[in-house]
N, C-alpha and C. Protein backbone atom coordinates (compact mmCIF):
# COMPACT_ATOMS: atom_id res chain seq x y z
N UNK A 1 78.43 67.45 29.28
CA UNK A 1 77.12 67.94 29.78
C UNK A 1 76.94 68.40 31.28
N UNK A 2 77.84 68.04 31.84
CA UNK A 2 77.59 68.26 33.25
C UNK A 2 78.19 69.82 33.48
N UNK A 3 79.16 70.49 32.88
CA UNK A 3 79.58 71.62 32.57
C UNK A 3 78.70 72.74 32.15
N UNK A 4 77.64 72.27 31.07
CA UNK A 4 76.53 73.21 31.29
C UNK A 4 75.34 73.59 32.30
N UNK A 5 75.09 72.18 32.96
CA UNK A 5 74.10 72.03 33.73
C UNK A 5 74.95 73.09 34.94
N UNK A 6 76.43 73.05 34.98
CA UNK A 6 77.02 73.75 36.42
C UNK A 6 77.40 75.19 35.67
N UNK A 7 77.25 75.53 34.65
CA UNK A 7 77.14 76.86 34.13
C UNK A 7 75.90 77.36 34.17
N UNK A 8 74.90 76.89 33.96
CA UNK A 8 73.21 77.14 34.05
C UNK A 8 72.99 77.59 35.27
N UNK A 9 73.36 76.35 36.21
CA UNK A 9 73.47 76.75 38.18
C UNK A 9 73.95 77.98 38.89
N UNK A 10 75.06 78.61 38.08
CA UNK A 10 75.95 79.55 38.51
C UNK A 10 75.28 80.70 38.04
N UNK A 11 74.83 80.88 36.81
CA UNK A 11 74.26 82.01 36.21
C UNK A 11 72.67 82.07 36.88
N UNK A 12 72.05 80.99 36.98
CA UNK A 12 70.83 81.67 37.81
C UNK A 12 71.03 81.70 39.42
N UNK A 13 71.97 81.15 40.21
CA UNK A 13 72.09 81.73 41.42
C UNK A 13 72.61 83.12 41.46
N UNK A 14 73.91 83.29 40.77
CA UNK A 14 74.26 84.67 40.06
C UNK A 14 73.17 85.64 39.98
N UNK A 15 72.19 85.79 39.36
CA UNK A 15 71.64 86.56 38.79
C UNK A 15 70.43 86.77 40.10
N UNK A 16 69.89 86.07 40.61
CA UNK A 16 68.95 86.29 41.96
C UNK A 16 70.11 86.79 42.84
N UNK A 17 71.25 86.63 43.22
CA UNK A 17 72.09 87.09 44.23
C UNK A 17 72.40 88.60 43.66
N UNK A 18 72.34 88.91 42.76
CA UNK A 18 72.63 90.54 42.28
C UNK A 18 71.52 91.33 42.07
N UNK A 19 70.60 90.51 42.23
CA UNK A 19 68.84 91.22 41.87
C UNK A 19 68.48 91.41 43.56
N UNK A 20 68.85 90.13 44.87
CA UNK A 20 68.39 90.57 45.62
C UNK A 20 69.54 91.76 46.07
N UNK A 21 70.40 91.80 46.12
CA UNK A 21 71.57 92.75 46.19
C UNK A 21 71.16 94.44 46.04
N UNK A 22 71.13 93.90 44.29
CA UNK A 22 69.83 95.81 44.05
C UNK A 22 68.61 96.04 44.80
N UNK A 23 67.87 95.07 45.18
CA UNK A 23 67.26 95.36 46.10
C UNK A 23 66.98 95.85 47.32
N UNK A 24 68.01 95.14 47.97
CA UNK A 24 68.33 96.04 48.85
C UNK A 24 68.90 97.55 49.28
N UNK A 25 70.01 97.47 48.00
CA UNK A 25 70.70 98.89 48.57
C UNK A 25 69.86 99.87 47.43
N UNK A 26 68.98 99.69 46.97
CA UNK A 26 68.07 100.56 46.19
C UNK A 26 68.26 101.28 45.31
N UNK A 27 67.69 102.05 44.63
CA UNK A 27 67.63 102.77 43.35
C UNK A 27 68.51 103.80 43.24
N UNK A 28 68.99 104.26 44.15
CA UNK A 28 70.11 105.34 44.36
C UNK A 28 71.26 105.01 43.85
N UNK A 29 71.71 103.41 43.92
CA UNK A 29 73.15 102.83 42.74
C UNK A 29 72.92 103.26 41.49
N UNK A 30 72.16 103.42 40.96
CA UNK A 30 71.66 103.76 39.49
C UNK A 30 71.14 105.10 39.30
N UNK A 31 70.41 105.47 39.78
CA UNK A 31 70.25 106.98 39.58
C UNK A 31 71.11 107.73 40.20
N UNK A 32 71.63 107.06 41.02
CA UNK A 32 72.52 108.53 41.77
C UNK A 32 73.66 108.16 41.51
N UNK A 33 74.31 107.38 40.40
CA UNK A 33 75.78 106.48 40.35
C UNK A 33 76.69 107.85 40.73
N UNK A 34 77.44 107.40 41.78
CA UNK A 34 79.07 108.20 42.17
C UNK A 34 80.04 107.21 41.39
N UNK A 35 81.09 107.91 41.53
CA UNK A 35 82.16 107.23 40.59
C UNK A 35 82.74 105.66 42.00
N UNK A 36 82.58 105.83 43.17
CA UNK A 36 82.44 104.87 44.05
C UNK A 36 81.59 103.32 43.82
N UNK A 37 80.44 104.13 43.32
CA UNK A 37 79.48 103.03 43.10
C UNK A 37 79.27 102.12 42.20
N UNK A 38 79.70 102.87 40.81
CA UNK A 38 80.55 102.26 39.31
C UNK A 38 81.65 101.46 39.94
N UNK A 39 82.16 101.79 40.57
CA UNK A 39 83.60 100.52 40.88
C UNK A 39 83.28 99.64 41.90
N UNK A 40 82.16 100.26 42.55
CA UNK A 40 81.48 99.23 43.43
C UNK A 40 80.96 97.81 42.57
N UNK A 41 79.93 97.86 41.50
CA UNK A 41 79.35 97.75 40.30
C UNK A 41 80.13 97.10 39.76
N UNK A 42 81.65 97.06 39.18
CA UNK A 42 82.65 96.52 38.74
C UNK A 42 83.24 95.64 38.83
N UNK A 43 83.16 95.58 40.26
CA UNK A 43 83.61 94.80 41.33
C UNK A 43 82.77 93.39 41.55
N UNK A 44 81.80 93.91 41.85
CA UNK A 44 80.61 92.88 41.92
C UNK A 44 80.30 91.87 40.66
N UNK A 45 80.29 92.65 39.71
CA UNK A 45 80.47 91.97 38.24
C UNK A 45 81.50 91.04 38.23
N UNK A 46 82.64 91.81 38.42
CA UNK A 46 84.16 90.76 38.23
C UNK A 46 84.06 89.41 39.08
N UNK A 47 83.37 89.71 40.40
CA UNK A 47 83.50 88.32 41.15
C UNK A 47 82.50 87.12 40.79
N UNK A 48 81.33 87.95 40.29
CA UNK A 48 80.28 86.59 39.69
C UNK A 48 81.09 86.13 38.16
N UNK A 49 81.76 86.84 37.60
CA UNK A 49 82.07 86.53 36.38
C UNK A 49 83.37 85.53 36.64
N UNK A 50 84.29 85.59 37.63
CA UNK A 50 85.41 84.82 38.04
C UNK A 50 84.56 83.17 38.51
N UNK A 51 83.13 83.24 39.26
CA UNK A 51 82.55 81.98 39.52
C UNK A 51 82.13 81.65 38.18
N UNK A 52 81.78 82.01 36.99
CA UNK A 52 81.14 81.61 35.77
C UNK A 52 82.69 80.86 34.90
N UNK A 53 83.43 81.55 35.18
CA UNK A 53 84.28 81.05 34.22
C UNK A 53 85.60 80.47 34.86
N UNK A 54 86.24 80.81 35.66
CA UNK A 54 86.98 80.22 36.51
C UNK A 54 86.54 78.90 37.49
N UNK A 55 86.93 77.71 36.80
CA UNK A 55 86.44 76.16 37.52
C UNK A 55 86.82 76.43 38.99
N UNK A 56 88.16 77.00 39.31
CA UNK A 56 89.26 76.52 40.57
C UNK A 56 88.22 77.73 41.84
N UNK A 57 87.41 78.32 41.69
CA UNK A 57 86.61 79.80 42.21
C UNK A 57 85.37 79.02 42.44
N UNK A 58 85.04 78.53 43.68
CA UNK A 58 83.46 77.98 44.07
C UNK A 58 82.70 79.34 43.90
N UNK A 59 81.51 78.66 43.52
CA UNK A 59 79.79 79.62 43.52
C UNK A 59 79.76 80.28 44.89
N UNK A 60 80.07 79.46 45.77
CA UNK A 60 79.56 79.66 47.69
C UNK A 60 80.42 80.71 47.90
N UNK A 61 82.07 80.87 47.32
CA UNK A 61 82.96 81.38 48.21
C UNK A 61 82.55 82.96 46.90
N UNK A 62 81.80 83.30 45.88
CA UNK A 62 81.94 84.67 45.29
C UNK A 62 80.50 85.09 45.98
N UNK A 63 79.46 84.09 45.86
CA UNK A 63 77.94 84.17 46.77
C UNK A 63 78.68 85.29 48.38
N UNK A 64 79.93 84.50 49.28
CA UNK A 64 80.30 84.79 50.41
C UNK A 64 80.89 86.51 50.14
N UNK A 65 81.39 86.51 49.10
CA UNK A 65 82.29 87.91 48.69
C UNK A 65 81.03 88.81 48.07
N UNK A 66 80.14 88.34 47.35
CA UNK A 66 79.20 89.54 47.53
C UNK A 66 78.17 89.69 48.72
N UNK A 67 78.12 88.69 49.44
CA UNK A 67 77.43 89.25 50.60
C UNK A 67 78.55 90.29 51.30
N UNK A 68 79.60 89.80 51.95
CA UNK A 68 80.58 90.82 52.70
C UNK A 68 80.63 92.58 51.92
N UNK A 69 80.44 92.33 50.66
CA UNK A 69 80.67 93.42 49.82
C UNK A 69 79.58 94.63 49.88
N UNK A 70 78.51 93.75 49.81
CA UNK A 70 76.69 94.31 49.88
C UNK A 70 76.84 94.61 50.94
N UNK A 71 77.27 93.74 52.24
CA UNK A 71 76.73 94.69 53.34
C UNK A 71 77.71 96.07 53.59
N UNK A 72 79.21 95.73 53.43
CA UNK A 72 79.31 97.21 53.50
C UNK A 72 78.73 98.15 52.79
N UNK A 73 78.53 98.18 51.69
CA UNK A 73 77.95 99.32 50.83
C UNK A 73 76.95 99.37 52.05
N UNK A 74 76.21 98.76 51.82
CA UNK A 74 74.48 98.76 52.76
C UNK A 74 74.91 99.56 53.70
N UNK A 75 75.85 99.27 54.68
CA UNK A 75 76.35 99.87 56.09
C UNK A 75 76.40 101.12 55.70
N UNK A 76 77.52 101.35 54.97
CA UNK A 76 77.73 102.92 54.30
C UNK A 76 76.51 103.50 54.18
N UNK A 77 75.58 103.49 53.45
CA UNK A 77 74.45 103.98 53.16
C UNK A 77 73.37 104.02 54.24
N UNK A 78 73.41 103.22 55.35
CA UNK A 78 72.75 103.45 56.47
C UNK A 78 73.29 104.66 57.36
N UNK A 79 74.87 104.13 57.70
CA UNK A 79 75.59 105.26 58.28
C UNK A 79 75.23 106.93 57.47
N UNK A 80 75.33 106.67 56.32
CA UNK A 80 75.38 108.11 55.55
C UNK A 80 73.70 108.46 56.21
N UNK A 81 73.01 107.89 55.93
CA UNK A 81 71.61 108.23 56.68
C UNK A 81 70.95 108.46 57.88
N UNK A 82 72.01 107.89 58.60
CA UNK A 82 71.66 108.51 60.28
C UNK A 82 72.36 109.37 60.63
N UNK A 83 73.64 109.90 60.29
CA UNK A 83 74.43 110.75 60.68
C UNK A 83 75.05 111.33 59.24
N UNK A 84 74.45 112.53 59.60
CA UNK A 84 74.44 113.58 58.13
C UNK A 84 75.95 114.17 58.02
N UNK A 85 77.00 114.61 59.53
CA UNK A 85 77.84 114.76 59.30
C UNK A 85 79.25 113.96 58.47
N UNK A 86 78.34 112.35 58.08
CA UNK A 86 79.42 111.47 57.32
C UNK A 86 78.93 112.05 55.61
N UNK A 87 78.44 112.42 55.44
CA UNK A 87 78.08 112.45 54.06
C UNK A 87 78.79 112.90 53.22
N UNK A 88 79.24 114.07 53.57
CA UNK A 88 80.37 114.72 52.96
C UNK A 88 82.05 113.84 52.93
N UNK A 89 81.86 113.11 53.85
CA UNK A 89 83.37 112.50 53.80
C UNK A 89 82.65 110.65 52.98
N UNK A 90 81.64 110.39 53.21
CA UNK A 90 81.51 108.97 52.59
C UNK A 90 81.15 109.21 51.03
N UNK A 91 80.04 110.46 50.43
CA UNK A 91 79.36 110.49 49.42
C UNK A 91 80.07 111.29 49.09
N UNK A 92 81.14 112.71 49.26
CA UNK A 92 81.09 113.37 48.60
C UNK A 92 80.11 114.61 48.65
N UNK A 93 80.52 116.26 48.43
CA UNK A 93 79.58 116.91 48.55
C UNK A 93 79.68 117.91 47.12
N UNK A 94 78.60 118.54 46.84
CA UNK A 94 78.34 119.63 45.32
C UNK A 94 79.48 120.16 45.68
N UNK A 95 80.03 120.91 44.35
CA UNK A 95 81.10 121.66 44.32
C UNK A 95 80.00 123.16 43.61
N UNK A 96 80.08 124.23 43.64
CA UNK A 96 79.66 125.23 43.04
C UNK A 96 80.67 125.61 42.14
N UNK A 97 80.47 125.55 40.47
CA UNK A 97 81.85 125.46 39.47
C UNK A 97 81.56 126.93 38.98
N UNK A 98 80.27 127.60 38.93
CA UNK A 98 79.95 128.70 38.23
C UNK A 98 79.13 129.39 39.32
N UNK A 99 79.71 130.63 40.12
CA UNK A 99 78.85 131.33 40.60
C UNK A 99 78.71 132.98 40.03
N UNK A 100 77.48 133.12 40.27
CA UNK A 100 77.16 134.79 40.08
C UNK A 100 78.14 134.99 38.77
N UNK A 101 77.95 133.84 37.35
CA UNK A 101 78.06 133.89 35.91
C UNK A 101 79.44 133.74 35.81
N UNK A 102 79.88 133.79 36.98
CA UNK A 102 81.45 133.57 36.63
C UNK A 102 82.14 131.87 36.91
N UNK A 103 83.16 131.49 35.99
CA UNK A 103 83.70 130.07 36.02
C UNK A 103 84.60 130.42 37.26
N UNK A 104 84.39 129.50 38.34
CA UNK A 104 85.51 128.92 39.87
C UNK A 104 86.33 128.17 39.27
N UNK A 105 87.50 128.72 38.69
CA UNK A 105 88.56 127.95 38.44
C UNK A 105 89.43 126.86 39.42
N UNK A 106 89.07 127.20 40.62
CA UNK A 106 89.60 126.44 41.89
C UNK A 106 88.98 125.10 42.02
N UNK A 107 87.36 125.52 41.63
CA UNK A 107 86.64 124.30 41.80
C UNK A 107 86.75 123.48 40.65
N UNK A 108 87.14 124.01 39.78
CA UNK A 108 87.47 122.90 38.37
C UNK A 108 88.23 122.40 38.50
N UNK A 109 89.51 122.90 39.04
CA UNK A 109 91.05 122.06 39.46
C UNK A 109 90.65 121.32 40.41
N UNK A 110 89.82 121.49 41.53
CA UNK A 110 89.82 120.23 42.75
C UNK A 110 89.49 119.38 41.95
N UNK A 111 88.12 119.26 40.95
CA UNK A 111 87.02 118.18 40.99
C UNK A 111 87.77 117.57 39.43
N UNK A 112 89.13 118.15 39.20
CA UNK A 112 89.68 117.76 38.27
C UNK A 112 89.28 117.38 36.82
N UNK A 113 87.92 118.69 36.68
CA UNK A 113 87.48 119.42 35.14
C UNK A 113 88.17 120.20 34.51
N UNK A 114 88.15 120.07 33.72
CA UNK A 114 88.39 121.19 32.22
C UNK A 114 87.79 121.83 31.94
N UNK A 115 87.56 122.96 31.33
CA UNK A 115 86.88 123.71 30.20
C UNK A 115 86.18 122.74 29.26
N UNK A 116 86.62 121.78 28.65
CA UNK A 116 86.18 121.81 27.36
C UNK A 116 85.04 120.46 28.14
N UNK A 117 85.48 119.91 29.55
CA UNK A 117 84.45 118.99 29.67
C UNK A 117 83.12 119.66 30.39
N UNK A 118 83.74 120.86 31.10
CA UNK A 118 82.41 121.78 31.18
C UNK A 118 81.49 121.85 30.29
N UNK A 119 81.75 122.43 29.19
CA UNK A 119 81.26 122.85 28.58
C UNK A 119 80.02 121.37 27.65
N UNK A 120 81.10 120.43 27.82
CA UNK A 120 80.03 119.26 27.26
C UNK A 120 78.77 118.81 28.34
N UNK A 121 78.78 119.36 29.85
CA UNK A 121 78.21 119.25 30.61
C UNK A 121 76.92 120.28 30.50
N UNK A 122 77.38 121.18 30.47
CA UNK A 122 76.42 122.72 30.07
C UNK A 122 75.61 122.11 28.67
N UNK A 123 76.25 121.45 27.72
CA UNK A 123 75.31 121.39 26.44
C UNK A 123 74.46 119.83 26.57
N UNK A 124 74.61 119.23 27.57
CA UNK A 124 73.62 118.15 28.01
C UNK A 124 72.71 118.72 28.55
N UNK A 125 72.82 119.77 29.53
CA UNK A 125 71.58 120.78 29.94
C UNK A 125 71.21 121.50 28.90
N UNK A 126 71.68 121.62 27.53
CA UNK A 126 70.62 122.38 26.60
C UNK A 126 71.27 123.71 26.69
N UNK A 127 72.23 124.27 27.58
CA UNK A 127 73.21 125.52 27.58
C UNK A 127 74.08 125.24 26.76
N UNK A 128 74.39 126.63 25.57
CA UNK A 128 75.85 126.17 24.63
C UNK A 128 76.06 127.45 24.55
N UNK A 129 76.32 128.34 25.78
CA UNK A 129 76.84 129.60 26.27
C UNK A 129 77.26 129.36 27.56
N UNK A 130 78.11 129.19 28.36
CA UNK A 130 78.37 129.88 29.57
C UNK A 130 77.81 131.34 29.95
N UNK A 131 77.58 132.42 29.42
CA UNK A 131 77.12 133.49 29.66
C UNK A 131 75.93 133.30 30.17
N UNK A 132 74.95 132.24 29.74
CA UNK A 132 73.99 132.34 29.96
C UNK A 132 73.34 131.92 31.43
N UNK A 133 74.54 130.82 32.41
CA UNK A 133 74.72 130.48 33.39
C UNK A 133 74.65 131.52 35.11
N UNK A 134 73.95 131.74 35.83
CA UNK A 134 74.24 132.19 36.66
C UNK A 134 74.71 131.17 37.89
N UNK A 135 74.01 130.36 38.12
CA UNK A 135 74.90 129.56 38.91
C UNK A 135 75.27 128.05 38.23
N UNK A 136 76.32 127.07 38.19
CA UNK A 136 76.83 126.05 38.36
C UNK A 136 77.13 125.09 39.24
N UNK A 137 75.99 124.08 39.13
CA UNK A 137 76.65 122.71 40.99
C UNK A 137 77.11 121.47 40.22
N UNK A 138 78.06 120.92 40.27
CA UNK A 138 78.41 119.83 40.14
C UNK A 138 78.02 118.99 41.15
N UNK A 139 77.46 118.22 40.88
CA UNK A 139 76.74 116.87 41.37
C UNK A 139 78.00 116.05 42.02
N UNK A 140 77.69 114.91 42.81
CA UNK A 140 78.80 113.94 43.82
C UNK A 140 78.43 113.06 42.42
N UNK A 141 77.46 112.73 41.90
CA UNK A 141 77.48 111.84 40.73
C UNK A 141 78.57 111.95 39.11
N UNK A 142 78.56 113.29 39.23
CA UNK A 142 79.47 114.02 37.89
C UNK A 142 78.29 114.75 37.19
N UNK A 143 77.24 115.07 37.18
CA UNK A 143 76.36 115.60 36.27
C UNK A 143 76.67 116.94 37.16
N UNK A 144 75.93 118.10 36.06
CA UNK A 144 75.55 119.48 36.33
C UNK A 144 74.46 119.96 36.38
N UNK A 145 74.09 120.07 37.53
CA UNK A 145 72.26 121.31 37.45
C UNK A 145 72.54 122.93 37.66
N UNK A 146 72.30 124.03 36.58
CA UNK A 146 72.21 125.00 36.31
C UNK A 146 70.79 125.80 36.77
N UNK A 147 71.36 127.15 36.93
CA UNK A 147 70.69 128.23 37.37
C UNK A 147 70.68 129.41 36.04
N UNK A 148 69.88 129.44 35.23
CA UNK A 148 69.96 130.31 34.30
C UNK A 148 70.02 131.80 34.69
N UNK A 149 70.47 132.84 33.71
CA UNK A 149 70.20 134.13 34.41
C UNK A 149 69.37 134.58 33.95
N UNK A 150 68.89 135.66 34.76
CA UNK A 150 67.31 135.99 34.40
C UNK A 150 66.76 135.92 33.20
N UNK A 151 67.43 136.81 32.45
CA UNK A 151 67.32 136.72 31.05
C UNK A 151 67.36 135.92 29.89
N UNK A 152 67.50 134.43 30.40
CA UNK A 152 67.56 133.33 29.78
C UNK A 152 66.39 132.69 30.26
N UNK A 153 65.68 132.93 31.33
CA UNK A 153 64.95 132.09 32.23
C UNK A 153 63.45 132.03 31.36
N UNK A 154 62.79 130.76 31.55
CA UNK A 154 61.38 130.83 31.08
C UNK A 154 60.10 131.98 31.90
N UNK A 155 59.45 132.99 31.10
CA UNK A 155 58.95 131.93 29.89
C UNK A 155 59.96 133.12 28.66
N UNK A 156 59.77 131.86 27.59
CA UNK A 156 60.61 132.36 26.56
C UNK A 156 60.35 132.52 25.29
N UNK A 157 60.84 133.30 24.67
CA UNK A 157 60.54 134.42 23.27
C UNK A 157 58.96 133.89 22.97
N UNK A 158 59.26 132.47 22.72
CA UNK A 158 57.94 132.04 21.94
C UNK A 158 56.62 132.04 22.62
N UNK A 159 57.02 132.09 23.96
CA UNK A 159 55.79 131.76 25.00
C UNK A 159 55.38 133.61 24.92
N UNK A 160 56.15 134.66 25.29
CA UNK A 160 55.90 136.02 24.59
C UNK A 160 55.53 136.71 23.09
N UNK A 161 56.01 135.26 22.14
CA UNK A 161 55.06 136.52 20.82
C UNK A 161 56.42 137.10 20.49
N UNK A 162 57.57 137.18 20.85
CA UNK A 162 58.58 138.22 20.59
C UNK A 162 59.29 137.27 19.17
N UNK A 163 59.56 138.23 18.22
CA UNK A 163 60.42 137.59 17.60
C UNK A 163 61.48 137.65 17.36
N UNK A 164 62.21 136.82 16.52
CA UNK A 164 63.89 137.19 16.44
C UNK A 164 64.85 136.17 15.61
N UNK A 165 66.12 136.13 15.60
CA UNK A 165 66.70 135.48 14.97
C UNK A 165 67.43 134.26 15.26
N UNK A 166 67.64 133.43 14.37
CA UNK A 166 68.41 132.02 15.22
C UNK A 166 69.79 132.25 15.67
N UNK A 167 70.13 131.89 16.84
CA UNK A 167 71.69 132.54 17.10
C UNK A 167 72.21 131.16 16.88
N UNK A 168 73.47 131.85 16.60
CA UNK A 168 74.41 130.87 16.32
C UNK A 168 75.42 130.29 17.38
N UNK A 169 76.02 129.21 17.21
CA UNK A 169 76.83 128.89 18.66
C UNK A 169 77.89 129.58 18.76
N UNK A 170 78.35 129.58 20.46
CA UNK A 170 79.34 130.09 20.74
C UNK A 170 80.69 129.71 20.10
N UNK A 171 81.76 130.19 20.18
CA UNK A 171 83.38 129.60 19.82
C UNK A 171 84.00 130.58 20.35
N UNK A 172 84.70 129.23 21.41
CA UNK A 172 85.53 129.65 22.23
C UNK A 172 86.96 130.50 21.69
N UNK A 173 87.45 131.51 22.64
CA UNK A 173 88.62 132.13 21.66
C UNK A 173 89.61 132.29 23.09
N UNK A 174 89.35 131.63 23.92
CA UNK A 174 90.63 131.93 24.61
C UNK A 174 90.65 130.76 25.95
N UNK A 175 91.41 129.64 26.32
CA UNK A 175 90.71 128.75 27.12
C UNK A 175 92.18 128.40 28.19
N UNK A 176 92.02 128.46 29.13
CA UNK A 176 93.42 128.37 30.38
C UNK A 176 94.38 129.04 29.60
N UNK A 177 94.04 130.19 29.34
CA UNK A 177 94.88 131.25 29.19
C UNK A 177 96.12 131.17 27.60
N UNK A 178 95.39 130.50 26.58
CA UNK A 178 96.03 129.73 25.45
C UNK A 178 95.03 130.38 24.48
N UNK A 179 95.35 131.01 23.37
CA UNK A 179 94.43 131.41 22.37
C UNK A 179 94.08 129.96 21.13
N UNK A 180 92.72 130.11 21.32
CA UNK A 180 92.01 129.14 19.96
C UNK A 180 92.50 129.84 18.96
N UNK A 181 93.03 129.53 18.27
CA UNK A 181 93.56 129.83 16.67
C UNK A 181 92.20 129.16 16.16
N UNK A 182 91.79 128.03 16.17
CA UNK A 182 90.50 127.43 15.44
C UNK A 182 89.69 128.25 15.45
N UNK A 183 89.15 128.73 16.60
CA UNK A 183 88.50 129.78 16.88
C UNK A 183 88.00 130.90 16.14
N UNK A 184 89.36 131.16 15.87
CA UNK A 184 90.10 133.00 15.45
C UNK A 184 89.48 132.47 13.89
N UNK A 185 90.18 131.77 13.26
CA UNK A 185 89.78 131.12 11.70
C UNK A 185 88.49 131.12 11.58
N UNK A 186 87.53 130.66 12.63
CA UNK A 186 86.38 130.37 12.33
C UNK A 186 85.45 131.83 12.14
N UNK A 187 85.87 132.56 12.92
CA UNK A 187 85.11 133.75 13.06
C UNK A 187 85.48 134.78 11.92
N UNK A 188 86.77 134.38 11.40
CA UNK A 188 87.44 135.00 10.44
C UNK A 188 87.97 136.34 11.33
N UNK A 189 88.62 136.22 12.26
CA UNK A 189 89.35 137.50 12.95
C UNK A 189 90.92 136.95 13.05
N UNK A 190 91.61 137.93 13.44
CA UNK A 190 92.84 137.59 13.53
C UNK A 190 93.15 137.87 14.93
N UNK A 191 95.16 137.53 15.09
CA UNK A 191 95.28 137.36 16.72
C UNK A 191 95.39 138.94 17.23
N UNK A 192 95.57 139.67 15.96
CA UNK A 192 96.11 141.25 16.89
C UNK A 192 94.37 141.94 16.73
N UNK A 193 93.45 141.39 16.55
CA UNK A 193 92.60 142.11 16.67
C UNK A 193 91.40 141.31 17.96
N UNK A 194 92.22 139.94 18.97
CA UNK A 194 91.89 139.36 19.76
C UNK A 194 92.87 140.56 20.67
N UNK A 195 94.08 140.65 20.79
CA UNK A 195 94.96 140.78 21.68
C UNK A 195 94.22 142.96 22.14
N UNK A 196 94.00 143.37 20.79
CA UNK A 196 93.10 144.47 20.68
C UNK A 196 92.14 144.95 22.02
N UNK A 197 91.04 143.30 21.62
CA UNK A 197 90.27 143.21 22.48
C UNK A 197 90.65 143.00 24.13
N UNK A 198 91.55 141.66 24.26
CA UNK A 198 92.37 142.11 25.63
C UNK A 198 92.35 142.69 25.95
N UNK A 199 93.20 144.06 25.23
CA UNK A 199 94.02 145.50 26.03
C UNK A 199 92.52 146.38 26.26
N UNK A 200 91.45 146.28 25.46
CA UNK A 200 90.57 147.31 26.05
C UNK A 200 90.00 146.67 27.15
N UNK A 201 89.94 145.63 27.66
CA UNK A 201 89.63 145.16 28.88
C UNK A 201 90.16 145.83 29.85
N UNK A 202 91.72 146.06 29.70
CA UNK A 202 92.31 146.10 30.63
C UNK A 202 93.57 145.15 30.86
N UNK A 203 93.60 144.04 30.32
CA UNK A 203 94.39 143.03 30.52
C UNK A 203 95.55 143.13 29.48
N UNK A 204 96.76 142.86 30.34
CA UNK A 204 98.02 143.25 29.36
C UNK A 204 98.19 141.79 28.05
N UNK A 205 98.05 140.92 28.85
CA UNK A 205 98.05 139.42 28.09
C UNK A 205 96.99 138.72 28.18
N UNK A 206 96.42 138.15 26.77
CA UNK A 206 95.82 136.54 26.79
C UNK A 206 96.05 135.51 27.74
N UNK A 207 97.10 135.93 28.13
CA UNK A 207 97.63 134.39 29.70
C UNK A 207 96.99 134.67 30.79
N UNK A 208 96.10 136.32 30.70
CA UNK A 208 95.75 136.67 32.08
C UNK A 208 94.00 136.00 31.69
N UNK A 209 93.50 135.51 30.83
CA UNK A 209 92.44 135.29 30.37
C UNK A 209 92.45 133.78 30.75
N UNK A 210 91.13 133.37 31.54
CA UNK A 210 90.87 132.34 31.70
C UNK A 210 90.17 131.30 31.03
N UNK A 211 88.85 132.14 30.18
CA UNK A 211 88.07 131.70 29.00
C UNK A 211 87.35 133.32 28.62
N UNK A 212 87.57 133.50 27.10
CA UNK A 212 86.86 134.29 26.42
C UNK A 212 85.97 132.95 25.38
N UNK A 213 84.85 133.99 25.05
CA UNK A 213 84.05 133.43 24.29
C UNK A 213 83.11 134.12 23.35
N UNK A 214 82.81 133.73 21.33
CA UNK A 214 82.26 134.52 21.35
C UNK A 214 81.38 134.16 20.60
N UNK A 215 79.97 134.80 20.44
CA UNK A 215 78.93 134.75 20.04
C UNK A 215 78.65 136.26 19.01
N UNK A 216 77.88 135.84 18.09
CA UNK A 216 77.25 136.79 17.00
C UNK A 216 76.39 137.72 17.68
N UNK A 217 76.91 138.80 17.30
CA UNK A 217 75.92 140.10 17.77
C UNK A 217 75.78 140.23 19.01
N UNK A 218 77.06 139.69 19.79
CA UNK A 218 77.06 139.87 21.21
C UNK A 218 78.21 140.51 21.79
N UNK A 219 78.73 141.28 22.75
CA UNK A 219 79.90 141.64 22.82
C UNK A 219 80.75 140.30 23.45
N UNK A 220 82.07 140.29 23.30
CA UNK A 220 83.11 139.61 23.69
C UNK A 220 83.09 138.91 25.37
N UNK A 221 82.94 137.74 25.37
CA UNK A 221 82.65 137.22 26.83
C UNK A 221 84.42 137.18 27.26
N UNK A 222 84.30 137.50 28.05
CA UNK A 222 85.72 137.44 28.63
C UNK A 222 85.86 137.77 30.07
N UNK A 223 86.63 136.27 30.62
CA UNK A 223 86.98 136.47 31.89
C UNK A 223 87.89 135.84 32.66
N UNK A 224 88.73 136.75 33.75
CA UNK A 224 90.35 136.50 34.14
C UNK A 224 90.24 135.52 34.80
N UNK A 225 91.33 135.22 35.65
CA UNK A 225 91.59 134.28 36.64
C UNK A 225 91.19 134.83 38.22
N UNK A 226 91.24 135.76 38.54
CA UNK A 226 90.78 136.60 39.61
C UNK A 226 89.19 135.71 39.86
N UNK A 227 88.95 135.62 41.37
CA UNK A 227 87.60 135.39 41.83
C UNK A 227 86.78 136.26 41.92
């Protein structure tokens, strides 16, 4: 019975300790969760979990640890709010990963982001083709915000009562200088056809191409490694 009372007390105290900490740190800990914030949340949860499941660790020690950890996070928040020059160092800064319709592969590499991850982030924004994007910015919390090219911005075709046909999904044909043979098979094209298209654009080899994409009734989208 004593163990149940102890567990209940630790859970209640820990619950309110985390509640107070979340109120002090503010909503941005959730709405703008950066990798560091994510690790901080794991550490706090681990500290509380140790108090609940480890009899050798007293709750007061854990509450003290949570207080110190929360104070450090709070201090960082205050410093970045007061001193603007510290924000890039302590919070990180956004990166332009698509500029003027071109993928900035140096920025992708610096942020440890590959093309498949970039496509996933764009699809989360409702964009299925990179050719629609004028600018793409990777935020410090890992999300991507985009500015569409003029042709793809509102008002939509529906608003303008423009009739059209349903568009198919884009098919990657080259990624990181490597041919995607599954994509060629899907659009029923051969490797020879792809090399012909590459040579028409003035490139000697597919290894010079960073990304190439096929879309029905559209010219083959192709970008090399040159910025």
